[in-house]
PDB file of C-alpha atoms and ligand atoms in Angstrom:
ATOM      1  CA  UNK X   1      27.407  -0.014  -0.148  1.00  0.00           C
ATOM      2  CA  UNK X   2      24.231   1.418  -2.656  1.00  0.00           C
ATOM      3  CA  UNK X   3      22.010   3.550  -0.934  1.00  0.00           C
ATOM      4  CA  UNK X   4      18.258   1.979  -1.547  1.00  0.00           C
ATOM      5  CA  UNK X   5      15.727   3.346   0.399  1.00  0.00           C
ATOM      6  CA  UNK X   6      13.603  -0.384   2.708  1.00  0.00           C
ATOM      7  CA  UNK X   7      10.292   0.856   3.422  1.00  0.00           C
ATOM      8  CA  UNK X   8       8.625  -1.428   6.872  1.00  0.00           C
ATOM      9  CA  UNK X   9       4.771  -0.901   7.524  1.00  0.00           C
ATOM     10  CA  UNK X  10       2.485  -3.140   9.510  1.00  0.00           C
ATOM     11  CA  UNK X  11      -0.052  -2.536  12.092  1.00  0.00           C
ATOM     12  CA  UNK X  12       1.398  -2.608  16.189  1.00  0.00           C
ATOM     13  CA  UNK X  13       3.893  -5.115  17.546  1.00  0.00           C
ATOM     14  CA  UNK X  14       4.496  -6.684  13.885  1.00  0.00           C
ATOM     15  CA  UNK X  15       7.887  -6.457  14.447  1.00  0.00           C
ATOM     16  CA  UNK X  16       8.770  -3.556  12.569  1.00  0.00           C
ATOM     17  CA  UNK X  17      11.249  -1.407  14.247  1.00  0.00           C
ATOM     18  CA  UNK X  18      12.839  -4.437  16.058  1.00  0.00           C
ATOM     19  CA  UNK X  19      13.753  -5.596  12.159  1.00  0.00           C
ATOM     20  CA  UNK X  20      14.032  -2.067  11.097  1.00  0.00           C
ATOM     21  CA  UNK X  21      16.752  -0.799  13.305  1.00  0.00           C
ATOM     22  CA  UNK X  22      19.039  -4.646  12.565  1.00  0.00           C
ATOM     23  CA  UNK X  23      18.436  -4.061   9.077  1.00  0.00           C
ATOM     24  CA  UNK X  24      19.675  -0.080   8.904  1.00  0.00           C
ATOM     25  CA  UNK X  25      23.255  -1.626  11.070  1.00  0.00           C
ATOM     26  CA  UNK X  26      23.858  -4.429   9.126  1.00  0.00           C
ATOM     27  CA  UNK X  27      23.086  -2.893   6.079  1.00  0.00           C
ATOM     28  CA  UNK X  28      24.778   0.679   7.254  1.00  0.00           C
ATOM     29  CA  UNK X  29      21.713   2.488   6.708  1.00  0.00           C
ATOM     30  CA  UNK X  30      20.066   5.244   9.084  1.00  0.00           C
ATOM     31  CA  UNK X  31      16.897   4.136  10.764  1.00  0.00           C
ATOM     32  CA  UNK X  32      13.747   6.165  11.003  1.00  0.00           C
ATOM     33  CA  UNK X  33      10.963   5.576  13.032  1.00  0.00           C
ATOM     34  CA  UNK X  34       8.293   7.569  12.065  1.00  0.00           C
ATOM     35  CA  UNK X  35       5.829   6.597  14.678  1.00  0.00           C
ATOM     36  CA  UNK X  36       8.087   7.970  17.748  1.00  0.00           C
ATOM     37  CA  UNK X  37       7.323  11.692  15.518  1.00  0.00           C
ATOM     38  CA  UNK X  38       3.632  10.546  15.539  1.00  0.00           C
ATOM     39  CA  UNK X  39       4.102   9.715  19.017  1.00  0.00           C
ATOM     40  CA  UNK X  40       6.351  12.972  19.942  1.00  0.00           C
ATOM     41  CA  UNK X  41       3.192  15.335  19.076  1.00  0.00           C
ATOM     42  CA  UNK X  42       0.796  13.396  21.085  1.00  0.00           C
ATOM     43  CA  UNK X  43       2.906  14.047  24.234  1.00  0.00           C
ATOM     44  CA  UNK X  44       3.832  17.607  22.720  1.00  0.00           C
ATOM     45  CA  UNK X  45       0.088  17.809  23.260  1.00  0.00           C
ATOM     46  CA  UNK X  46      -0.156  16.692  26.114  1.00  0.00           C
ATOM     47  CA  UNK X  47       2.374  18.562  27.551  1.00  0.00           C
ATOM     48  CA  UNK X  48       0.894  21.930  25.593  1.00  0.00           C
ATOM     49  CA  UNK X  49      -2.647  21.088  26.873  1.00  0.00           C
ATOM     50  CA  UNK X  50      -3.638  20.987  23.324  1.00  0.00           C
ATOM     51  CA  UNK X  51      -7.270  19.267  22.487  1.00  0.00           C
ATOM     52  CA  UNK X  52      -5.943  16.078  20.241  1.00  0.00           C
ATOM     53  CA  UNK X  53      -8.510  17.505  17.986  1.00  0.00           C
ATOM     54  CA  UNK X  54      -7.306  20.518  17.209  1.00  0.00           C
ATOM     55  CA  UNK X  55      -5.082  20.081  14.290  1.00  0.00           C
ATOM     56  CA  UNK X  56      -4.024  23.503  13.734  1.00  0.00           C
ATOM     57  CA  UNK X  57      -2.870  24.014  17.094  1.00  0.00           C
ATOM     58  CA  UNK X  58      -0.892  20.264  17.135  1.00  0.00           C
ATOM     59  CA  UNK X  59       1.616  21.602  13.927  1.00  0.00           C
ATOM     60  CA  UNK X  60       1.892  24.547  15.463  1.00  0.00           C
ATOM     61  CA  UNK X  61       2.948  22.421  17.581  1.00  0.00           C
ATOM     62  CA  UNK X  62       5.484  20.810  15.351  1.00  0.00           C
ATOM     63  CA  UNK X  63       6.937  23.346  14.118  1.00  0.00           C
ATOM     64  CA  UNK X  64       7.424  24.967  17.634  1.00  0.00           C
ATOM     65  CA  UNK X  65       9.428  22.652  18.753  1.00  0.00           C
ATOM     66  CA  UNK X  66      11.410  20.429  16.424  1.00  0.00           C
ATOM     67  CA  UNK X  67      11.895  16.696  16.027  1.00  0.00           C
ATOM     68  CA  UNK X  68      15.838  14.848  16.118  1.00  0.00           C
ATOM     69  CA  UNK X  69      16.577  11.950  16.160  1.00  0.00           C
ATOM     70  CA  UNK X  70      20.643  11.020  17.916  1.00  0.00           C
ATOM     71  CA  UNK X  71      21.499   7.414  16.666  1.00  0.00           C
ATOM     72  CA  UNK X  72      23.293   5.843  20.256  1.00  0.00           C
ATOM     73  CA  UNK X  73      25.208   2.637  20.895  1.00  0.00           C
ATOM     74  CA  UNK X  74      22.214   1.456  22.656  1.00  0.00           C
ATOM     75  CA  UNK X  75      19.913   2.649  19.805  1.00  0.00           C
ATOM     76  CA  UNK X  76      17.957   5.412  18.493  1.00  0.00           C
ATOM     77  CA  UNK X  77      16.688   8.088  21.352  1.00  0.00           C
ATOM     78  CA  UNK X  78      14.052  10.943  20.512  1.00  0.00           C
ATOM     79  CA  UNK X  79      14.399  14.528  21.285  1.00  0.00           C
ATOM     80  CA  UNK X  80      11.990  17.513  21.709  1.00  0.00           C
ATOM     81  CA  UNK X  81      13.561  21.089  21.546  1.00  0.00           C
ATOM     82  CA  UNK X  82      17.021  19.176  23.712  1.00  0.00           C
ATOM     83  CA  UNK X  83      14.984  17.463  25.859  1.00  0.00           C
ATOM     84  CA  UNK X  84      15.057  13.005  25.612  1.00  0.00           C
ATOM     85  CA  UNK X  85      11.892  11.793  24.848  1.00  0.00           C
ATOM     86  CA  UNK X  86      12.740   8.399  24.180  1.00  0.00           C
ATOM     87  CA  UNK X  87      10.883   6.899  26.836  1.00  0.00           C
ATOM     88  CA  UNK X  88       7.762   9.243  27.520  1.00  0.00           C
ATOM     89  CA  UNK X  89       6.724   8.870  24.066  1.00  0.00           C
ATOM     90  CA  UNK X  90       5.607   5.253  25.027  1.00  0.00           C
ATOM     91  CA  UNK X  91       3.897   5.705  27.849  1.00  0.00           C
ATOM     92  CA  UNK X  92       0.528   4.527  28.169  1.00  0.00           C
ATOM     93  CA  UNK X  93      -1.168   8.626  28.161  1.00  0.00           C
ATOM     94  CA  UNK X  94       0.602   8.955  24.671  1.00  0.00           C
ATOM     95  CA  UNK X  95      -0.193   4.960  23.076  1.00  0.00           C
ATOM     96  CA  UNK X  96      -3.611   5.568  24.221  1.00  0.00           C
ATOM     97  CA  UNK X  97      -4.308   8.594  21.906  1.00  0.00           C
ATOM     98  CA  UNK X  98      -1.633   8.633  19.481  1.00  0.00           C
ATOM     99  CA  UNK X  99      -3.915   7.073  16.924  1.00  0.00           C
ATOM    100  CA  UNK X 100      -6.113  10.208  16.865  1.00  0.00           C
ATOM    101  CA  UNK X 101      -3.437  13.054  16.543  1.00  0.00           C
ATOM    102  CA  UNK X 102      -1.834  11.101  13.685  1.00  0.00           C
ATOM    103  CA  UNK X 103      -5.156  10.757  11.658  1.00  0.00           C
ATOM    104  CA  UNK X 104      -5.090  14.196  10.906  1.00  0.00           C
ATOM    105  CA  UNK X 105      -4.362  15.159   7.559  1.00  0.00           C
ATOM    106  CA  UNK X 106      -2.795  18.593   8.426  1.00  0.00           C
ATOM    107  CA  UNK X 107      -0.223  16.525  10.763  1.00  0.00           C
ATOM    108  CA  UNK X 108       0.524  14.019   8.783  1.00  0.00           C
ATOM    109  CA  UNK X 109       1.608  16.721   6.111  1.00  0.00           C
ATOM    110  CA  UNK X 110       4.417  18.203   8.173  1.00  0.00           C
ATOM    111  CA  UNK X 111       5.844  14.619   9.439  1.00  0.00           C
ATOM    112  CA  UNK X 112       6.026  13.573   6.051  1.00  0.00           C
ATOM    113  CA  UNK X 113       7.556  16.132   4.762  1.00  0.00           C
ATOM    114  CA  UNK X 114      10.420  15.808   6.888  1.00  0.00           C
ATOM    115  CA  UNK X 115      10.422  12.179   6.513  1.00  0.00           C
ATOM    116  CA  UNK X 116      11.024  13.064   2.708  1.00  0.00           C
ATOM    117  CA  UNK X 117      13.790  15.485   3.767  1.00  0.00           C
ATOM    118  CA  UNK X 118      15.361  12.558   5.901  1.00  0.00           C
ATOM    119  CA  UNK X 119      15.392   9.523   2.924  1.00  0.00           C
ATOM    120  CA  UNK X 120      15.903  11.859  -0.121  1.00  0.00           C
ATOM    121  CA  UNK X 121      19.755  10.462  -0.814  1.00  0.00           C
ATOM    122  CA  UNK X 122      18.641   7.195   0.193  1.00  0.00           C
ATOM    123  CA  UNK X 123      20.580   4.524   2.696  1.00  0.00           C
ATOM    124  CA  UNK X 124      17.301   4.506   4.850  1.00  0.00           C
ATOM    125  CA  UNK X 125      14.999   1.726   6.620  1.00  0.00           C
ATOM    126  CA  UNK X 126      11.764   4.144   7.747  1.00  0.00           C
ATOM    127  CA  UNK X 127       9.076   2.054   9.485  1.00  0.00           C
ATOM    128  CA  UNK X 128       5.949   3.266   9.927  1.00  0.00           C
ATOM    129  CA  UNK X 129       2.225   2.826   8.503  1.00  0.00           C
ATOM    130  CA  UNK X 130       1.963   4.362   5.165  1.00  0.00           C
ATOM    131  CA  UNK X 131       5.942   3.674   4.023  1.00  0.00           C
ATOM    132  CA  UNK X 132       5.519   2.026   1.047  1.00  0.00           C
ATOM    133  CA  UNK X 133       2.448   3.989   0.029  1.00  0.00           C
ATOM    134  CA  UNK X 134       2.408   7.608   0.851  1.00  0.00           C
ATOM    135  CA  UNK X 135       6.080   8.718   2.071  1.00  0.00           C
ATOM    136  CA  UNK X 136       8.333   6.791  -0.194  1.00  0.00           C
ATOM    137  CA  UNK X 137       5.994   5.713  -2.511  1.00  0.00           C
ATOM    138  CA  UNK X 138       9.580   4.961  -5.029  1.00  0.00           C
ATOM    139  CA  UNK X 139      11.670   2.962  -2.055  1.00  0.00           C
ATOM    140  CA  UNK X 140      13.194   0.230  -3.696  1.00  0.00           C
ATOM    141  CA  UNK X 141      12.075  -2.614  -1.427  1.00  0.00           C
ATOM    142  CA  UNK X 142       8.901  -2.512   0.691  1.00  0.00           C
ATOM    143  CA  UNK X 143       8.054  -4.812   3.098  1.00  0.00           C
ATOM    144  CA  UNK X 144       4.660  -5.602   4.901  1.00  0.00           C
ATOM    145  CA  UNK X 145       5.021  -7.124   8.209  1.00  0.00           C
ATOM    146  CA  UNK X 146       1.545  -8.805   9.262  1.00  0.00           C
ATOM    147  CA  UNK X 147       1.550 -11.746  13.091  1.00  0.00           C
ATOM    148  CA  UNK X 148      -2.002 -12.517  14.819  1.00  0.00           C
ATOM    149  CA  UNK X 149      -3.316  -9.910  17.882  1.00  0.00           C
ATOM    150  CA  UNK X 150      -2.878 -12.443  19.942  1.00  0.00           C
ATOM    151  CA  UNK X 151       0.856 -13.333  19.121  1.00  0.00           C
ATOM    152  CA  UNK X 152       1.592  -9.095  18.723  1.00  0.00           C
ATOM    153  CA  UNK X 153      -0.505  -8.678  22.195  1.00  0.00           C
ATOM    154  CA  UNK X 154       1.609 -11.510  23.387  1.00  0.00           C
ATOM    155  CA  UNK X 155       5.593 -10.059  22.231  1.00  0.00           C
ATOM    156  CA  UNK X 156       3.963  -6.241  24.053  1.00  0.00           C
ATOM    157  CA  UNK X 157       3.045  -8.193  27.285  1.00  0.00           C
ATOM    158  CA  UNK X 158       6.364  -9.974  27.516  1.00  0.00           C
ATOM    159  CA  UNK X 159       8.517  -6.604  26.731  1.00  0.00           C
ATOM    160  CA  UNK X 160       6.245  -5.055  28.631  1.00  0.00           C
ATOM    161  CA  UNK X 161       6.927  -7.073  32.064  1.00  0.00           C
ATOM    162  CA  UNK X 162      10.732  -6.778  31.186  1.00  0.00           C
ATOM    163  CA  UNK X 163      10.906  -3.273  31.391  1.00  0.00           C
ATOM    164  CA  UNK X 164       8.919  -3.441  34.657  1.00  0.00           C
ATOM    165  CA  UNK X 165       6.013  -2.182  33.540  1.00  0.00           C
ATOM    166  CA  UNK X 166       2.269  -3.639  34.737  1.00  0.00           C
ATOM    167  CA  UNK X 167      -0.039  -4.142  32.205  1.00  0.00           C
ATOM    168  CA  UNK X 168      -3.682  -6.251  32.024  1.00  0.00           C
ATOM    169  CA  UNK X 169      -3.099  -8.907  28.905  1.00  0.00           C
ATOM    170  CA  UNK X 170      -7.224  -8.103  28.152  1.00  0.00           C
ATOM    171  CA  UNK X 171      -6.550  -4.849  28.196  1.00  0.00           C
ATOM    172  CA  UNK X 172      -2.704  -4.533  26.056  1.00  0.00           C
ATOM    173  CA  UNK X 173      -4.681  -6.177  23.332  1.00  0.00           C
ATOM    174  CA  UNK X 174      -7.758  -4.366  23.201  1.00  0.00           C
ATOM    175  CA  UNK X 175      -5.560  -1.379  22.863  1.00  0.00           C
ATOM    176  CA  UNK X 176      -3.733  -2.700  19.858  1.00  0.00           C
ATOM    177  CA  UNK X 177      -7.239  -3.784  18.185  1.00  0.00           C
ATOM    178  CA  UNK X 178      -8.226   0.140  18.950  1.00  0.00           C
ATOM    179  CA  UNK X 179      -5.255   1.618  17.363  1.00  0.00           C
ATOM    180  CA  UNK X 180      -5.180  -1.324  14.096  1.00  0.00           C
ATOM    181  CA  UNK X 181      -8.978  -0.341  13.189  1.00  0.00           C
ATOM    182  CA  UNK X 182      -8.105   3.632  13.746  1.00  0.00           C
ATOM    183  CA  UNK X 183      -5.324   3.809  12.123  1.00  0.00           C
ATOM    184  CA  UNK X 184      -6.681   1.507   8.996  1.00  0.00           C
ATOM    185  CA  UNK X 185      -9.985   3.261   8.394  1.00  0.00           C
ATOM    186  CA  UNK X 186      -9.045   6.982   8.698  1.00  0.00           C
ATOM    187  CA  UNK X 187      -9.422   8.579   5.583  1.00  0.00           C
ATOM    188  CA  UNK X 188      -5.937   9.971   4.835  1.00  0.00           C
ATOM    189  CA  UNK X 189      -2.784   7.396   4.046  1.00  0.00           C
ATOM    190  CA  UNK X 190      -4.245   4.144   6.198  1.00  0.00           C
ATOM    191  CA  UNK X 191      -2.761   1.278   7.235  1.00  0.00           C
ATOM    192  CA  UNK X 192      -2.653  -0.704   4.128  1.00  0.00           C
ATOM    193  CA  UNK X 193      -0.009  -2.588   2.314  1.00  0.00           C
ATOM    194  CA  UNK X 194       1.368  -1.127  -0.806  1.00  0.00           C
ATOM    195  CA  UNK X 195       0.540  -2.559  -4.471  1.00  0.00           C
ATOM    196  CA  UNK X 196       4.327  -3.519  -4.650  1.00  0.00           C
ATOM    197  CA  UNK X 197       4.846  -4.459  -0.705  1.00  0.00           C
ATOM    198  CA  UNK X 198       6.138  -8.186  -0.024  1.00  0.00           C
ATOM    199  CA  UNK X 199       4.103  -9.638   2.706  1.00  0.00           C
ATOM    200  CA  UNK X 200       5.426 -11.311   5.655  1.00  0.00           C
ATOM    201  CA  UNK X 201       3.924 -13.787   8.251  1.00  0.00           C
ATOM    202  CA  UNK X 202       5.595 -13.395  11.389  1.00  0.00           C
ATOM    203  CA  UNK X 203       3.762 -15.089  13.662  1.00  0.00           C
ATOM    204  CA  UNK X 204       5.509 -17.863  15.039  1.00  0.00           C
ATOM    205  CA  UNK X 205       8.734 -16.236  13.285  1.00  0.00           C
ATOM    206  CA  UNK X 206      11.897 -15.274  15.537  1.00  0.00           C
ATOM    207  CA  UNK X 207      13.470 -12.284  14.077  1.00  0.00           C
ATOM    208  CA  UNK X 208      16.437 -13.797  12.999  1.00  0.00           C
ATOM    209  CA  UNK X 209      13.614 -15.338  10.250  1.00  0.00           C
ATOM    210  CA  UNK X 210      12.038 -12.259   9.613  1.00  0.00           C
ATOM    211  CA  UNK X 211      15.539 -10.020   9.125  1.00  0.00           C
ATOM    212  CA  UNK X 212      16.823 -13.310   6.510  1.00  0.00           C
ATOM    213  CA  UNK X 213      13.415 -13.416   4.751  1.00  0.00           C
ATOM    214  CA  UNK X 214      13.793  -9.390   4.185  1.00  0.00           C
ATOM    215  CA  UNK X 215      16.956  -9.693   3.111  1.00  0.00           C
ATOM    216  CA  UNK X 216      16.219 -12.259   0.521  1.00  0.00           C
ATOM    217  CA  UNK X 217      13.927 -10.170  -0.398  1.00  0.00           C
ATOM    218  CA  UNK X 218      16.566  -7.772  -1.048  1.00  0.00           C
ATOM    219  CA  UNK X 219      19.192  -9.386  -2.590  1.00  0.00           C
ATOM    220  CA  UNK X 220      16.391 -11.027  -4.901  1.00  0.00           C
ATOM    221  CA  UNK X 221      15.787  -7.718  -6.580  1.00  0.00           C
ATOM    222  CA  UNK X 222      18.915  -7.065  -7.052  1.00  0.00           C
ATOM    223  CA  UNK X 223      19.893  -4.750  -4.189  1.00  0.00           C
ATOM    224  CA  UNK X 224      22.813  -5.232  -1.620  1.00  0.00           C
TER     225      UNK X 224
HETATM  226  O1  LIG P 301       5.653   0.723  18.097  1.00  0.00           O
HETATM  227  P1  LIG P 301       4.316   0.723  18.103  1.00  0.00           P
HETATM  228  O2  LIG P 301       3.199  -0.013  16.726  1.00  0.00           O
HETATM  229  O3  LIG P 301       3.530   0.441  18.872  1.00  0.00           O
HETATM  230  O4  LIG P 301       3.747   1.530  17.003  1.00  0.00           O
HETATM  231  P2  LIG P 301       4.209   3.444  16.362  1.00  0.00           P
HETATM  232  O5  LIG P 301       4.910   2.432  15.314  1.00  0.00           O
HETATM  233  O6  LIG P 301       5.234   4.024  17.424  1.00  0.00           O
HETATM  234  O7  LIG P 301       3.253   4.098  15.970  1.00  0.00           O
HETATM  235  C1  LIG P 301       2.579   5.313  16.904  1.00  0.00           C
HETATM  236  C2  LIG P 301       1.249   5.151  16.261  1.00  0.00           C
HETATM  237  O8  LIG P 301       1.540   6.493  14.996  1.00  0.00           O
HETATM  238  C3  LIG P 301       0.337   4.203  15.317  1.00  0.00           C
HETATM  239  O9  LIG P 301      -0.323   3.329  15.818  1.00  0.00           O
HETATM  240  C4  LIG P 301      -0.024   5.424  14.321  1.00  0.00           C
HETATM  241  O10 LIG P 301      -0.965   5.695  14.662  1.00  0.00           O
HETATM  242  C5  LIG P 301       0.687   6.002  13.644  1.00  0.00           C
HETATM  243  N1  LIG P 301       1.768   6.465  13.115  1.00  0.00           N
HETATM  244  C6  LIG P 301       1.424   6.525  11.724  1.00  0.00           C
HETATM  245  O11 LIG P 301      -0.137   7.225  11.084  1.00  0.00           O
HETATM  246  N2  LIG P 301       2.442   6.685  10.672  1.00  0.00           N
HETATM  247  C7  LIG P 301       3.008   6.195  10.176  1.00  0.00           C
HETATM  248  N3  LIG P 301       4.092   5.834   9.081  1.00  0.00           N
HETATM  249  C8  LIG P 301       3.716   5.393  11.684  1.00  0.00           C
HETATM  250  C9  LIG P 301       3.139   6.116  12.711  1.00  0.00           C
HETATM  251  O1  LIG P 302       7.943  -2.532  16.222  1.00  0.00           O
HETATM  252  P1  LIG P 302       6.641  -3.416  16.087  1.00  0.00           P
HETATM  253  O2  LIG P 302       5.720  -2.016  16.678  1.00  0.00           O
HETATM  254  O3  LIG P 302       5.806  -2.867  15.010  1.00  0.00           O
HETATM  255  O4  LIG P 302       6.822  -3.703  16.705  1.00  0.00           O
HETATM  256  P2  LIG P 302       8.127  -4.187  17.715  1.00  0.00           P
HETATM  257  O5  LIG P 302       8.509  -3.121  18.874  1.00  0.00           O
HETATM  258  O6  LIG P 302       9.515  -3.909  16.832  1.00  0.00           O
HETATM  259  O7  LIG P 302       8.004  -6.086  18.377  1.00  0.00           O
HETATM  260  C1  LIG P 302       7.025  -5.624  19.267  1.00  0.00           C
HETATM  261  C2  LIG P 302       7.935  -7.026  20.518  1.00  0.00           C
HETATM  262  O8  LIG P 302       8.179  -7.622  20.290  1.00  0.00           O
HETATM  263  C3  LIG P 302       9.708  -7.232  20.478  1.00  0.00           C
HETATM  264  O9  LIG P 302       9.439  -6.592  21.984  1.00  0.00           O
HETATM  265  C4  LIG P 302      10.366  -7.338  19.700  1.00  0.00           C
HETATM  266  O10 LIG P 302      11.243  -8.056  20.613  1.00  0.00           O
HETATM  267  C5  LIG P 302       9.065  -8.300  19.731  1.00  0.00           C
HETATM  268  N1  LIG P 302       9.278  -9.868  18.298  1.00  0.00           N
HETATM  269  C6  LIG P 302       9.040 -11.228  18.584  1.00  0.00           C
HETATM  270  O11 LIG P 302       8.896 -11.515  19.373  1.00  0.00           O
HETATM  271  N2  LIG P 302       9.226 -11.801  17.455  1.00  0.00           N
HETATM  272  C7  LIG P 302       9.492 -11.273  16.299  1.00  0.00           C
HETATM  273  N3  LIG P 302       9.825 -11.672  14.851  1.00  0.00           N
HETATM  274  C8  LIG P 302       9.405  -9.543  15.929  1.00  0.00           C
HETATM  275  C9  LIG P 302       9.310  -9.052  17.161  1.00  0.00           C
END
């Protein structure tokens, strides 16, 4: 299998990680969830009492506590210094503060460096906000997923219900809108469609439909 890199960007709950995981499995590639890295730094800041505004101390946390991924049958697990934080980094205290942490240039520089090393030999499906624009500007395939905010909030709401997490729908929707706003308006590598990315509106589309559309894009570009 040709070892190309596939970059998938888009706002919260546009379906990035779900389709990226399926594509990686089908192609035999490595899946990298860059959002989990920014969430891990936020988790570390809360755990060690570091202010979300203190970029230098946040970078020190990254140096002190390495973030690693482990691919398992059940999916990807995230570890910090040997501790499985896969669940902890999805909690509301992390979600509500991650956009402030990820807006720092110093924090991004550190994590982007790590993401580029992961993808240096190809064969990676990477999802995030700036993969096509900043992390892997030479990725062979770039996808930008969008969906209406209403549908994205409904997807998260349903996901939380399945996991037994109680959430208020309007609060959840407002949280997604706030995070989208901060992510799209920050100075460093804002959430933006790369010029050469293919836009897919996933509103009303099933996961299978989106995966099939991306596979067609890959084929049409002459890969795999
Ligand atoms: O899964 P969800 O859409 O909720 O978010 P995520 O992909 O886990 O990303 C969490 C947050 O990390 C985003 O809201 C961004 O603030 C930040 N992020 C980023 O700045 N750059 C990336 N490449 C990935 C995530
Ligand atoms: O990674 P990102 O935040 O972009 O979204 P996700 O975590 O992949 O998807 C959020 C939720 O929407 C998951 O529960 C998916 O199963 C669901 N989803 C969907 O219902 N339809 C799609 N076309 C894509 C995702």
